[in-house]
Structure formats: structure tokens, C-alpha cells
Amino acid sequence: MRVLGVDPGSRFMGFGVVEEKKGRLVHLGHGVIKVVESAPLAERLKDLHAALSAALQRYQPEAVAVEGLFTFRNARSALVLGHARGVALLAAAQAGLPVHEYAPASVKKSVGASGAGNKDAVARMVRTLLGVDEATLERADASDALAVALCHLNQFRVGMPRASAPGNGKRKGAASVLADRLSSAYQRPEARR
């Protein structure tokens, strides 16, 4: 499965593409869409849409995962971010792709950073899990987007029955490998009897 993760923003929108390939998680690309900060909001949204649509066309993902909103003290900031998220949802829908949304705390936990962890912790874990060079991640928006893609692959694995049990000689899927490495981040506690 190939997933394009999106870290929405009205000035900087991160995207990252991760694919399960022959039982491994493979980093296919990432980037940060930058728009002119002084441009009117409508123009910035148009430019974000065009650039994200181009990334969807280039990478041909099977699904799009978008980071959800978190609590803002400033209603205007929340509204503007909501517009940027809407652009991401629209671009994915126009490409005919399913969209999955994840809370920021879930994204952090899915890569092994605590739910209250900072962006540096997320970037460090993404680099470790995908073997991405620190120099290529110019902004946290890109590593956050890759974390959103990894979150979806992890959730996809949790929601799907295992194709093979450990030790039966079959290869495990990349999402399963990720889940095993991060098992404490998402396993539910055993039910009390």
C-alpha cells in the first residue's frame, strides 16, 4: 500500500509518501509546499491545491492520510488551518482517493513519540524508521507528513487480520514490522477478567 501523508498549513503544507514494498516500509518522497505568505488567503489555497494535486499525480498513492485539527486558542488560526485541511481533502477527493484523518497525538504515538512529544522527537523517529537523512527534511512539516503516512499504515495493519503469524516462515508485511517495533505505542491493554 502506498500512502501520501499531509501535514496541512496555510503557508507551509508538508507531504510525505511511504509504501509497503516486499515487506518493508519504503520512503518514496516528501516535500514542503511553500506559498507566498503575503498573498491573499484565496490565492494561497489555490497554490496549495495545485501543488498537492501535482504531488498526488506524481506519486500515485492508494490513500491519503491527513493530520486532524488540534485545539487552538486563536479562532482565526483554527479557521485558516481548517481551510488548508479542506484543500487537502478536496485534492484527494478529486483524485478519487480515500482520505483518513488522524489526531496529532495519535500520529505522534504511532511513530513511538509520546503524545505530548515535540516535533524534534517525531522527526527523529521518522528518520530512524525510514532511514531518511536529516538534511533532506528541511522543515518539520515534511517529517510530520511522513509520520501521518506511517500512522495510516500502522492503523491499516491494526484494522486488518494478520496475513501470517510470526514464526510460520512467511514474510511479515511492512506495516506489521512497524507495528512490532512500536507495539507499546498502540496495543490495547488486556481486558481484566
mmCIF file of C-alpha atoms in Angstrom:
data_model
loop_
_atom_site.group_PDB
_atom_site.id
_atom_site.type_symbol
_atom_site.label_atom_id
_atom_site.label_comp_id
_atom_site.label_asym_id
_atom_site.label_seq_id
_atom_site.Cartn_x
_atom_site.Cartn_y
_atom_site.Cartn_z
ATOM 1 C CA MET A 1 0.000 0.000 0.000
ATOM 2 C CA ARG A 2 1.258 3.491 -0.889
ATOM 3 C CA VAL A 3 0.125 6.367 1.334
ATOM 4 C CA LEU A 4 0.594 10.098 0.955
ATOM 5 C CA GLY A 5 0.525 11.825 4.337
ATOM 6 C CA VAL A 6 -0.325 15.514 4.667
ATOM 7 C CA ASP A 7 0.577 17.976 7.400
ATOM 8 C CA PRO A 8 -1.753 20.857 6.488
ATOM 9 C CA GLY A 9 -0.863 24.512 6.807
ATOM 10 C CA SER A 10 -1.832 27.704 5.020
ATOM 11 C CA ARG A 11 1.769 28.848 4.453
ATOM 12 C CA PHE A 12 3.670 25.534 4.550
ATOM 13 C CA MET A 13 1.997 22.215 3.743
ATOM 14 C CA GLY A 14 4.085 19.108 4.229
ATOM 15 C CA PHE A 15 3.574 15.888 2.313
ATOM 16 C CA GLY A 16 5.313 12.543 2.578
ATOM 17 C CA VAL A 17 4.923 9.273 0.713
ATOM 18 C CA VAL A 18 5.562 5.865 2.259
ATOM 19 C CA GLU A 19 4.917 2.476 0.695
ATOM 20 C CA GLU A 20 4.954 -1.088 1.859
ATOM 21 C CA LYS A 21 7.193 -2.861 -0.623
ATOM 22 C CA LYS A 22 8.017 -6.542 -0.296
ATOM 23 C CA GLY A 23 7.538 -6.497 3.450
ATOM 24 C CA ARG A 24 9.441 -3.237 4.050
ATOM 25 C CA LEU A 25 8.490 0.350 4.647
ATOM 26 C CA VAL A 26 9.985 2.470 1.890
ATOM 27 C CA HIS A 27 10.272 6.239 1.841
ATOM 28 C CA LEU A 28 9.356 7.369 -1.684
ATOM 29 C CA GLY A 29 9.479 11.107 -1.269
ATOM 30 C CA HIS A 30 8.458 14.147 0.672
ATOM 31 C CA GLY A 31 8.292 17.888 0.342
ATOM 32 C CA VAL A 32 7.021 21.135 1.703
ATOM 33 C CA ILE A 33 4.672 23.234 -0.379
ATOM 34 C CA LYS A 34 5.507 26.879 0.298
ATOM 35 C CA VAL A 35 3.244 29.711 -0.724
ATOM 36 C CA VAL A 36 3.733 33.468 -0.647
ATOM 37 C CA GLU A 37 2.821 34.483 2.891
ATOM 38 C CA SER A 38 1.689 37.959 1.872
ATOM 39 C CA ALA A 39 -0.677 36.644 -0.818
ATOM 40 C CA PRO A 40 -4.418 36.694 -0.094
ATOM 41 C CA LEU A 41 -5.710 33.516 1.537
ATOM 42 C CA ALA A 42 -7.680 32.514 -1.583
ATOM 43 C CA GLU A 43 -4.502 32.672 -3.702
ATOM 44 C CA ARG A 44 -2.508 30.657 -1.157
ATOM 45 C CA LEU A 45 -5.228 27.981 -1.066
ATOM 46 C CA LYS A 46 -5.277 27.825 -4.870
ATOM 47 C CA ASP A 47 -1.487 27.377 -4.959
ATOM 48 C CA LEU A 48 -1.594 24.722 -2.219
ATOM 49 C CA HIS A 49 -4.252 22.831 -4.153
ATOM 50 C CA ALA A 50 -2.290 22.931 -7.414
ATOM 51 C CA ALA A 51 0.944 21.758 -5.796
ATOM 52 C CA LEU A 52 -0.709 18.994 -3.748
ATOM 53 C CA SER A 53 -2.629 17.795 -6.817
ATOM 54 C CA ALA A 54 0.692 17.609 -8.680
ATOM 55 C CA ALA A 55 2.209 15.532 -5.852
ATOM 56 C CA LEU A 56 -0.781 13.166 -5.943
ATOM 57 C CA GLN A 57 -0.353 12.795 -9.697
ATOM 58 C CA ARG A 58 3.385 12.192 -9.379
ATOM 59 C CA TYR A 59 3.314 9.611 -6.565
ATOM 60 C CA GLN A 60 0.003 7.868 -7.378
ATOM 61 C CA PRO A 61 -0.862 6.866 -3.768
ATOM 62 C CA GLU A 62 -3.639 4.444 -2.911
ATOM 63 C CA ALA A 63 -4.759 6.509 0.082
ATOM 64 C CA VAL A 64 -4.261 9.919 1.646
ATOM 65 C CA ALA A 65 -3.824 10.462 5.383
ATOM 66 C CA VAL A 66 -4.301 13.956 6.820
ATOM 67 C CA GLU A 67 -3.435 15.206 10.273
ATOM 68 C CA GLY A 68 -6.514 16.484 12.060
ATOM 69 C CA LEU A 69 -7.039 19.715 13.935
ATOM 70 C CA PHE A 70 -5.916 20.259 17.476
ATOM 71 C CA THR A 71 -7.131 22.837 19.978
ATOM 72 C CA PHE A 72 -6.331 26.440 19.154
ATOM 73 C CA ARG A 73 -6.659 29.427 21.426
ATOM 74 C CA ASN A 74 -6.967 31.673 18.392
ATOM 75 C CA ALA A 75 -10.168 31.017 16.445
ATOM 76 C CA ARG A 76 -8.801 32.717 13.304
ATOM 77 C CA SER A 77 -5.757 30.411 13.239
ATOM 78 C CA ALA A 78 -8.032 27.379 13.574
ATOM 79 C CA LEU A 79 -10.251 28.638 10.771
ATOM 80 C CA VAL A 80 -7.318 29.263 8.399
ATOM 81 C CA LEU A 81 -5.854 25.820 9.165
ATOM 82 C CA GLY A 82 -9.301 24.346 8.508
ATOM 83 C CA HIS A 83 -9.232 25.933 5.049
ATOM 84 C CA ALA A 84 -5.844 24.324 4.342
ATOM 85 C CA ARG A 85 -7.141 20.934 5.508
ATOM 86 C CA GLY A 86 -10.122 21.419 3.215
ATOM 87 C CA VAL A 87 -7.742 21.913 0.292
ATOM 88 C CA ALA A 88 -6.024 18.606 1.123
ATOM 89 C CA LEU A 89 -9.356 16.798 1.394
ATOM 90 C CA LEU A 90 -10.540 18.298 -1.893
ATOM 91 C CA ALA A 91 -7.374 17.368 -3.793
ATOM 92 C CA ALA A 92 -7.611 13.772 -2.530
ATOM 93 C CA ALA A 93 -11.322 13.540 -3.377
ATOM 94 C CA GLN A 94 -10.722 14.923 -6.873
ATOM 95 C CA ALA A 95 -8.065 12.228 -7.357
ATOM 96 C CA GLY A 96 -10.627 9.597 -6.311
ATOM 97 C CA LEU A 97 -8.621 8.561 -3.238
ATOM 98 C CA PRO A 98 -9.856 7.533 0.191
ATOM 99 C CA VAL A 99 -8.965 10.024 2.915
ATOM 100 C CA HIS A 100 -8.152 9.102 6.504
ATOM 101 C CA GLU A 101 -7.785 11.664 9.278
ATOM 102 C CA TYR A 102 -5.697 11.199 12.429
ATOM 103 C CA ALA A 103 -5.418 13.269 15.591
ATOM 104 C CA PRO A 104 -1.971 14.780 16.207
ATOM 105 C CA ALA A 105 -1.479 12.747 19.403
ATOM 106 C CA SER A 106 -2.261 9.508 17.523
ATOM 107 C CA VAL A 107 0.265 10.401 14.835
ATOM 108 C CA LYS A 108 2.988 11.013 17.427
ATOM 109 C CA LYS A 109 2.244 7.783 19.268
ATOM 110 C CA SER A 110 2.214 5.774 16.042
ATOM 111 C CA VAL A 111 5.872 6.558 15.404
ATOM 112 C CA GLY A 112 6.916 5.952 19.005
ATOM 113 C CA ALA A 113 6.968 9.556 20.233
ATOM 114 C CA SER A 114 4.809 10.343 23.239
ATOM 115 C CA GLY A 115 1.504 12.062 22.569
ATOM 116 C CA ALA A 116 2.971 15.194 24.155
ATOM 117 C CA GLY A 117 6.301 14.823 22.306
ATOM 118 C CA ASN A 118 7.663 17.735 20.332
ATOM 119 C CA LYS A 119 8.341 17.946 16.599
ATOM 120 C CA ASP A 120 12.019 17.057 17.087
ATOM 121 C CA ALA A 121 11.055 13.714 18.661
ATOM 122 C CA VAL A 122 8.724 12.951 15.748
ATOM 123 C CA ALA A 123 11.378 13.897 13.180
ATOM 124 C CA ARG A 124 13.972 11.727 14.937
ATOM 125 C CA MET A 125 11.672 8.690 14.940
ATOM 126 C CA VAL A 126 10.666 9.207 11.286
ATOM 127 C CA ARG A 127 14.336 9.403 10.270
ATOM 128 C CA THR A 128 15.068 6.224 12.223
ATOM 129 C CA LEU A 129 12.099 4.246 10.883
ATOM 130 C CA LEU A 130 12.542 5.267 7.242
ATOM 131 C CA GLY A 131 16.289 5.845 7.037
ATOM 132 C CA VAL A 132 15.797 9.428 5.867
ATOM 133 C CA ASP A 133 18.783 11.754 6.073
ATOM 134 C CA GLU A 134 18.256 14.684 8.436
ATOM 135 C CA ALA A 135 19.491 17.162 5.831
ATOM 136 C CA THR A 136 16.647 16.266 3.436
ATOM 137 C CA LEU A 137 13.964 17.167 5.988
ATOM 138 C CA GLU A 138 14.289 20.937 5.725
ATOM 139 C CA ARG A 139 11.193 21.635 7.823
ATOM 140 C CA ALA A 140 9.202 19.728 10.428
ATOM 141 C CA ASP A 141 6.208 19.851 8.049
ATOM 142 C CA ALA A 142 7.799 17.100 5.916
ATOM 143 C CA SER A 143 8.650 14.790 8.829
ATOM 144 C CA ASP A 144 5.179 15.354 10.296
ATOM 145 C CA ALA A 145 3.608 14.385 6.962
ATOM 146 C CA LEU A 146 5.726 11.219 6.810
ATOM 147 C CA ALA A 147 4.586 10.438 10.370
ATOM 148 C CA VAL A 148 0.941 10.796 9.254
ATOM 149 C CA ALA A 149 1.580 8.303 6.420
ATOM 150 C CA LEU A 150 3.231 5.890 8.882
ATOM 151 C CA CYS A 151 0.274 6.321 11.241
ATOM 152 C CA HIS A 152 -2.103 5.244 8.497
ATOM 153 C CA LEU A 153 -0.010 2.203 7.610
ATOM 154 C CA ASN A 154 0.044 1.284 11.286
ATOM 155 C CA GLN A 155 -3.727 1.747 11.638
ATOM 156 C CA PHE A 156 -4.298 -0.184 8.437
ATOM 157 C CA ARG A 157 -2.335 -3.068 9.927
ATOM 158 C CA VAL A 158 -4.247 -2.910 13.229
ATOM 159 C CA GLY A 159 -7.593 -2.959 11.428
ATOM 160 C CA MET A 160 -6.669 -5.854 9.174
ATOM 161 C CA PRO A 161 -6.207 -9.503 10.135
ATOM 162 C CA ARG A 162 -2.599 -10.645 10.084
ATOM 163 C CA ALA A 163 -1.641 -12.360 6.868
ATOM 164 C CA SER A 164 0.811 -14.583 8.668
ATOM 165 C CA ALA A 165 1.634 -15.412 12.241
ATOM 166 C CA PRO A 166 5.198 -14.963 13.494
ATOM 167 C CA GLY A 167 7.370 -17.996 13.047
ATOM 168 C CA ASN A 168 5.440 -19.684 10.250
ATOM 169 C CA GLY A 169 8.102 -18.917 7.637
ATOM 170 C CA LYS A 170 6.093 -16.289 5.773
ATOM 171 C CA ARG A 171 7.276 -12.717 5.416
ATOM 172 C CA LYS A 172 5.529 -10.146 7.504
ATOM 173 C CA GLY A 173 4.125 -7.039 5.871
ATOM 174 C CA ALA A 174 5.924 -3.751 6.414
ATOM 175 C CA ALA A 175 3.066 -2.359 8.471
ATOM 176 C CA SER A 176 3.265 -5.432 10.681
ATOM 177 C CA VAL A 177 7.001 -4.945 11.081
ATOM 178 C CA LEU A 178 6.379 -1.333 12.070
ATOM 179 C CA ALA A 179 3.668 -2.414 14.472
ATOM 180 C CA ASP A 180 6.007 -4.948 16.088
ATOM 181 C CA ARG A 181 8.709 -2.292 16.535
ATOM 182 C CA LEU A 182 6.204 0.108 18.065
ATOM 183 C CA SER A 183 3.867 -2.347 19.736
ATOM 184 C CA SER A 184 3.774 -0.499 23.046
ATOM 185 C CA ALA A 185 2.572 2.625 21.243
ATOM 186 C CA TYR A 186 -0.732 1.192 20.100
ATOM 187 C CA GLN A 187 -1.542 -2.138 21.794
ATOM 188 C CA ARG A 188 -4.674 -2.137 23.848
ATOM 189 C CA PRO A 189 -4.373 -3.417 27.395
ATOM 190 C CA GLU A 190 -5.693 -6.899 28.022
ATOM 191 C CA ALA A 191 -9.250 -6.985 29.284
ATOM 192 C CA ARG A 192 -9.500 -7.628 33.014
ATOM 193 C CA ARG A 193 -11.226 -10.799 33.997
#
